[in-house]
Amino acid sequence: MSPDSPVQDRITWYWDQHAPAYQQFQEQRLAHPDYDAAWTRVWRDALPGDTETVLDVGTGTGHAALTIAALGRRVTGIDIAPAMIAFARDNARRRGHDITFVQGDAVEPEAPGAPYDALVSRYLLWTLPDVDVALRNWRRLLRPGGRLAVVDAPWHVGGMRHSDTDPRARAYDAEARRALALAEADDITAWKERIIAAGFADVEVTPLTELFELDGVHGVATDHHRTLQHLITARNPSTR
Ligand SMILES: C[S@@+](CC[C@H](N)C(=O)[O-])C[C@H]1O[C@@H](n2cnc3c(N)ncnc32)[C@H](O)[C@@H]1O
């Protein structure tokens, strides 16, 4: 990875080298009964009862995929970083979940098993260079009437600021920040507007206050700020 690499390559490099630390933090959260219960409620409420197949885009170490598989849904996870996929597979194996994990790009996902009943994505849209292309492609991966459920937040209100020694400074430099439509957005309505523009219907935003309160008690990952996260749900209209 060099400073001349394309933006996505630098972002992929960042997440690939960060995977062990990410795994450690997410494992702690998954093992915490209050967080586990809160995330289980988030996904159970977000996914209609007749949801059988779910695609988790930008799955990372599999946090959403694992929680949703535990609800009895058949899950496929996709991520661009090989080290993330390796952790996700191991996490599923240790828990006895039969989840398919594939390496690939969220913007143009080639997802085995499409169309899905639901497509979920946690903490990904903020770091995507082509949010609008991705959202239109995600619609095509959903069956008519299928559910989109995104969790994200305006993580960097006022702009991203990383110290020179933070590897995020290499990946999320000025060029990258210009390319990422949502990285420095200051309100969740920016996500909502793009989801509507991609052709989704019934777009609803729900603040995840329970998780915000838990973060107040237990803290957040190193070098992160406590931020109110939101669930955005939407429906793929029957027209294609
Ligand atoms: C903040 S992590 C979130 C991981 C996981 N969804 C979770 O909730 O823990 C962002 C993830 O997006 C992945 N990612 C970044 N750009 C991507 C892309 N273009 N396609 C697929 N995955 C991508 C990274 O590799 C990383 O695993």
Short mmCIF file of C-alpha atoms and ligand atoms in Angstrom, two decimals:
data_model
loop_
_atom_site.label_atom_id
_atom_site.label_comp_id
_atom_site.label_asym_id
_atom_site.label_seq_id
_atom_site.Cartn_x
_atom_site.Cartn_y
_atom_site.Cartn_z
CA MET A 1 0.00 0.00 0.00
CA SER A 2 1.48 3.34 -1.02
CA PRO A 3 0.13 6.89 -0.71
CA ASP A 4 -0.48 6.73 -4.51
CA SER A 5 -2.77 3.71 -4.23
CA PRO A 6 -6.42 4.28 -5.16
CA VAL A 7 -8.62 5.44 -2.27
CA GLN A 8 -10.40 2.08 -1.85
CA ASP A 9 -7.08 0.20 -1.83
CA ARG A 10 -5.84 2.37 1.03
CA ILE A 11 -9.10 1.89 2.93
CA THR A 12 -8.92 -1.88 2.37
CA TRP A 13 -5.32 -1.85 3.60
CA TYR A 14 -6.36 0.00 6.76
CA TRP A 15 -9.14 -2.45 7.64
CA ASP A 16 -7.04 -5.50 6.78
CA GLN A 17 -4.19 -4.49 9.12
CA HIS A 18 -6.67 -3.33 11.77
CA ALA A 19 -8.59 -6.64 11.74
CA PRO A 20 -6.93 -8.24 14.83
CA ALA A 21 -7.66 -5.21 17.04
CA TYR A 22 -11.16 -4.93 15.58
CA GLN A 23 -11.79 -8.61 16.27
CA GLN A 24 -10.69 -8.22 19.89
CA PHE A 25 -13.02 -5.27 20.54
CA GLN A 26 -16.03 -6.77 18.74
CA GLU A 27 -15.55 -10.11 20.53
CA GLN A 28 -15.70 -8.29 23.86
CA ARG A 29 -18.92 -6.61 22.79
CA LEU A 30 -20.46 -9.85 21.51
CA ALA A 31 -19.60 -11.54 24.81
CA HIS A 32 -21.22 -8.75 26.83
CA PRO A 33 -24.80 -9.81 27.70
CA ASP A 34 -26.22 -6.24 27.65
CA TYR A 35 -24.74 -5.42 24.24
CA ASP A 36 -25.66 -8.84 22.89
CA ALA A 37 -29.28 -8.37 24.03
CA ALA A 38 -29.43 -4.83 22.63
CA TRP A 39 -28.09 -5.82 19.18
CA THR A 40 -30.34 -8.86 19.09
CA ARG A 41 -33.32 -6.52 19.64
CA VAL A 42 -32.06 -4.13 16.94
CA TRP A 43 -31.88 -6.81 14.25
CA ARG A 44 -34.97 -8.73 15.37
CA ASP A 45 -37.04 -5.54 15.19
CA ALA A 46 -35.42 -4.44 11.91
CA LEU A 47 -36.10 -7.68 10.03
CA PRO A 48 -39.67 -8.72 9.24
CA GLY A 49 -40.72 -12.09 10.67
CA ASP A 50 -40.77 -13.78 7.26
CA THR A 51 -37.12 -12.88 6.55
CA GLU A 52 -35.20 -16.05 5.70
CA THR A 53 -32.12 -14.94 3.78
CA VAL A 54 -29.92 -12.01 4.76
CA LEU A 55 -26.84 -10.44 3.16
CA ASP A 56 -24.52 -8.55 5.53
CA VAL A 57 -22.45 -6.12 3.47
CA GLY A 58 -19.10 -4.97 4.90
CA THR A 59 -19.47 -7.70 7.50
CA GLY A 60 -16.04 -7.17 9.06
CA THR A 61 -15.48 -9.82 11.71
CA GLY A 62 -19.15 -10.74 11.36
CA HIS A 63 -20.83 -8.87 14.22
CA ALA A 64 -24.22 -8.40 12.53
CA ALA A 65 -23.98 -11.70 10.61
CA LEU A 66 -23.40 -13.66 13.82
CA THR A 67 -26.20 -11.92 15.73
CA ILE A 68 -28.67 -12.42 12.88
CA ALA A 69 -27.64 -16.08 12.37
CA ALA A 70 -28.39 -16.61 16.07
CA LEU A 71 -31.94 -15.42 15.28
CA GLY A 72 -32.26 -18.38 12.92
CA ARG A 73 -31.83 -16.55 9.61
CA ARG A 74 -29.62 -17.85 6.77
CA VAL A 75 -26.82 -15.29 6.42
CA THR A 76 -24.16 -14.46 3.83
CA GLY A 77 -21.45 -11.94 4.71
CA ILE A 78 -19.26 -10.00 2.31
CA ASP A 79 -16.19 -7.87 3.04
CA ILE A 80 -13.33 -6.52 0.98
CA ALA A 81 -10.60 -7.19 3.57
CA PRO A 82 -9.31 -10.79 3.59
CA ALA A 83 -8.24 -10.66 7.25
CA MET A 84 -11.75 -9.59 8.28
CA ILE A 85 -13.26 -12.51 6.35
CA ALA A 86 -10.82 -14.92 8.02
CA PHE A 87 -11.88 -13.74 11.50
CA ALA A 88 -15.56 -13.83 10.54
CA ARG A 89 -15.30 -17.44 9.35
CA ASP A 90 -13.55 -18.47 12.54
CA ASN A 91 -16.12 -16.63 14.69
CA ALA A 92 -18.98 -18.45 12.93
CA ARG A 93 -17.25 -21.83 13.17
CA ARG A 94 -16.64 -21.44 16.92
CA ARG A 95 -20.30 -20.59 17.46
CA GLY A 96 -21.56 -23.39 15.22
CA HIS A 97 -23.22 -21.00 12.74
CA ASP A 98 -23.33 -22.00 9.08
CA ILE A 99 -22.68 -18.58 7.52
CA THR A 100 -21.23 -18.09 4.02
CA PHE A 101 -18.51 -15.44 4.00
CA VAL A 102 -17.12 -14.13 0.72
CA GLN A 103 -14.49 -11.55 -0.08
CA GLY A 104 -15.77 -8.79 -2.36
CA ASP A 105 -16.55 -5.15 -2.90
CA ALA A 106 -19.71 -3.69 -1.36
CA VAL A 107 -20.12 -1.29 -4.25
CA GLU A 108 -20.50 -4.06 -6.86
CA PRO A 109 -21.19 -7.13 -4.73
CA GLU A 110 -21.33 -10.48 -6.43
CA ALA A 111 -23.39 -12.19 -3.80
CA PRO A 112 -24.18 -15.86 -4.11
CA GLY A 113 -27.80 -16.50 -3.21
CA ALA A 114 -29.35 -13.25 -4.47
CA PRO A 115 -32.07 -12.09 -4.36
CA TYR A 116 -32.15 -11.84 -0.57
CA ASP A 117 -35.08 -11.13 1.73
CA ALA A 118 -32.98 -8.54 3.55
CA LEU A 119 -29.70 -6.70 3.19
CA VAL A 120 -28.06 -5.33 6.32
CA SER A 121 -24.98 -3.24 6.80
CA ARG A 122 -23.42 -1.93 10.01
CA TYR A 123 -20.83 0.88 9.99
CA LEU A 124 -20.02 0.65 6.27
CA LEU A 125 -21.73 3.42 4.29
CA TRP A 126 -19.65 6.16 5.93
CA THR A 127 -16.48 4.64 4.43
CA LEU A 128 -17.75 3.88 0.91
CA PRO A 129 -16.47 5.97 -2.02
CA ASP A 130 -19.49 5.21 -4.21
CA VAL A 131 -22.44 5.23 -1.84
CA ASP A 132 -25.04 5.96 -4.50
CA VAL A 133 -23.84 3.25 -6.89
CA ALA A 134 -23.66 0.79 -3.99
CA LEU A 135 -27.20 1.53 -2.80
CA ARG A 136 -28.64 1.07 -6.30
CA ASN A 137 -26.77 -2.24 -6.64
CA TRP A 138 -27.99 -3.33 -3.20
CA ARG A 139 -31.57 -2.79 -4.34
CA ARG A 140 -30.95 -5.23 -7.20
CA LEU A 141 -29.76 -7.86 -4.70
CA LEU A 142 -33.04 -7.63 -2.78
CA ARG A 143 -36.23 -9.36 -3.76
CA PRO A 144 -39.16 -7.01 -4.47
CA GLY A 145 -40.50 -5.94 -1.08
CA GLY A 146 -37.19 -6.93 0.58
CA ARG A 147 -35.84 -5.03 3.58
CA LEU A 148 -32.78 -2.78 3.81
CA ALA A 149 -31.50 -2.27 7.38
CA VAL A 150 -28.47 -0.05 7.86
CA VAL A 151 -26.82 0.98 11.12
CA ASP A 152 -24.45 3.91 10.97
CA ALA A 153 -23.77 7.33 12.49
CA PRO A 154 -22.24 10.69 11.73
CA TRP A 155 -18.96 9.58 13.31
CA HIS A 156 -16.86 12.59 12.30
CA VAL A 157 -18.93 15.73 12.74
CA GLY A 158 -16.65 18.71 12.13
CA GLY A 159 -14.21 16.61 10.09
CA MET A 160 -11.95 13.58 10.57
CA ARG A 161 -8.94 14.30 12.72
CA HIS A 162 -6.35 11.57 13.21
CA SER A 163 -2.86 12.00 14.62
CA ASP A 164 0.01 11.37 12.18
CA THR A 165 0.85 8.11 13.96
CA ASP A 166 -2.71 6.79 13.60
CA PRO A 167 -2.87 4.43 10.57
CA ARG A 168 -6.27 5.95 9.76
CA ALA A 169 -4.43 9.14 8.80
CA ARG A 170 -2.75 7.23 5.93
CA ALA A 171 -5.95 5.70 4.62
CA TYR A 172 -8.39 8.54 5.24
CA ASP A 173 -6.28 11.39 3.86
CA ALA A 174 -7.67 14.53 2.23
CA GLU A 175 -8.23 12.79 -1.12
CA ALA A 176 -10.11 9.93 0.53
CA ARG A 177 -12.23 12.26 2.63
CA ARG A 178 -13.27 14.14 -0.51
CA ALA A 179 -14.25 10.83 -2.15
CA LEU A 180 -16.36 9.61 0.79
CA ALA A 181 -19.79 11.24 0.68
CA LEU A 182 -20.75 10.34 4.26
CA ALA A 183 -17.46 10.18 6.22
CA GLU A 184 -17.79 13.75 7.48
CA ALA A 185 -21.57 14.17 7.17
CA ASP A 186 -22.99 15.83 10.25
CA ASP A 187 -26.53 14.45 10.30
CA ILE A 188 -28.10 11.04 9.68
CA THR A 189 -30.53 12.64 7.21
CA ALA A 190 -27.65 12.51 4.69
CA TRP A 191 -27.91 8.71 4.79
CA LYS A 192 -31.68 8.84 4.54
CA GLU A 193 -31.63 11.14 1.49
CA ARG A 194 -29.25 8.85 -0.40
CA ILE A 195 -31.30 5.76 0.41
CA ILE A 196 -34.42 7.51 -0.91
CA ALA A 197 -32.52 8.70 -4.02
CA ALA A 198 -31.49 5.07 -4.71
CA GLY A 199 -35.17 4.19 -5.08
CA PHE A 200 -35.99 2.67 -1.70
CA ALA A 201 -39.44 3.23 -0.16
CA ASP A 202 -40.72 3.57 3.42
CA VAL A 203 -37.39 4.90 4.70
CA GLU A 204 -37.41 5.21 8.50
CA VAL A 205 -34.71 6.36 10.91
CA THR A 206 -34.59 5.12 14.51
CA PRO A 207 -32.02 6.41 17.03
CA LEU A 208 -30.39 3.55 18.94
CA THR A 209 -30.56 5.18 22.35
CA GLU A 210 -30.09 1.95 24.29
CA LEU A 211 -26.68 1.44 22.68
CA PHE A 212 -25.77 5.08 23.33
CA GLU A 213 -26.58 4.57 27.00
CA LEU A 214 -24.56 1.34 27.15
CA ASP A 215 -21.60 3.13 25.59
CA GLY A 216 -21.94 5.76 28.31
CA VAL A 217 -21.49 3.02 30.91
CA HIS A 218 -18.90 0.82 29.19
CA GLY A 219 -17.01 3.26 26.97
CA VAL A 220 -16.14 3.02 23.29
CA ALA A 221 -13.14 1.74 21.30
CA THR A 222 -9.80 3.52 21.76
CA ASP A 223 -9.60 6.82 19.85
CA HIS A 224 -13.35 6.84 19.19
CA HIS A 225 -16.03 9.23 20.44
CA ARG A 226 -19.33 8.17 21.93
CA THR A 227 -21.84 8.73 19.12
CA LEU A 228 -25.58 8.16 18.80
CA GLN A 229 -26.06 5.45 16.18
CA HIS A 230 -29.14 5.09 14.01
CA LEU A 231 -30.98 2.24 12.37
CA ILE A 232 -32.33 3.10 8.93
CA THR A 233 -34.86 0.69 7.46
CA ALA A 234 -36.35 0.77 3.98
CA ARG A 235 -38.23 -1.40 1.51
CA ASN A 236 -37.26 -2.35 -2.01
CA PRO A 237 -40.36 -1.42 -4.02
CA SER A 238 -41.65 -4.07 -6.35
CA THR A 239 -40.49 -2.22 -9.46
CA ARG A 240 -36.93 -3.10 -10.46
C1 LIG B 1 -16.17 -0.26 10.67
S1 LIG B 1 -15.95 -1.83 9.92
C2 LIG B 1 -17.56 -2.55 10.20
C3 LIG B 1 -17.53 -4.05 10.20
C4 LIG B 1 -18.83 -4.74 10.59
N1 LIG B 1 -19.93 -4.41 9.68
C5 LIG B 1 -19.25 -4.44 12.00
O1 LIG B 1 -20.36 -3.94 12.19
O2 LIG B 1 -18.48 -4.69 12.93
C6 LIG B 1 -16.00 -1.47 8.19
C7 LIG B 1 -15.82 -2.70 7.34
O3 LIG B 1 -16.10 -2.35 5.99
C8 LIG B 1 -15.21 -3.06 5.16
N2 LIG B 1 -15.14 -2.37 3.88
C9 LIG B 1 -14.63 -1.15 3.61
N3 LIG B 1 -14.80 -0.85 2.31
C10 LIG B 1 -15.45 -1.90 1.76
C11 LIG B 1 -15.91 -2.20 0.44
N4 LIG B 1 -15.74 -1.34 -0.55
N5 LIG B 1 -16.51 -3.38 0.23
C12 LIG B 1 -16.69 -4.28 1.25
N6 LIG B 1 -16.27 -4.05 2.50
C13 LIG B 1 -15.66 -2.88 2.76
C14 LIG B 1 -13.92 -3.08 5.94
O4 LIG B 1 -13.04 -4.08 5.49
C15 LIG B 1 -14.43 -3.29 7.35
O5 LIG B 1 -14.51 -4.67 7.65
#
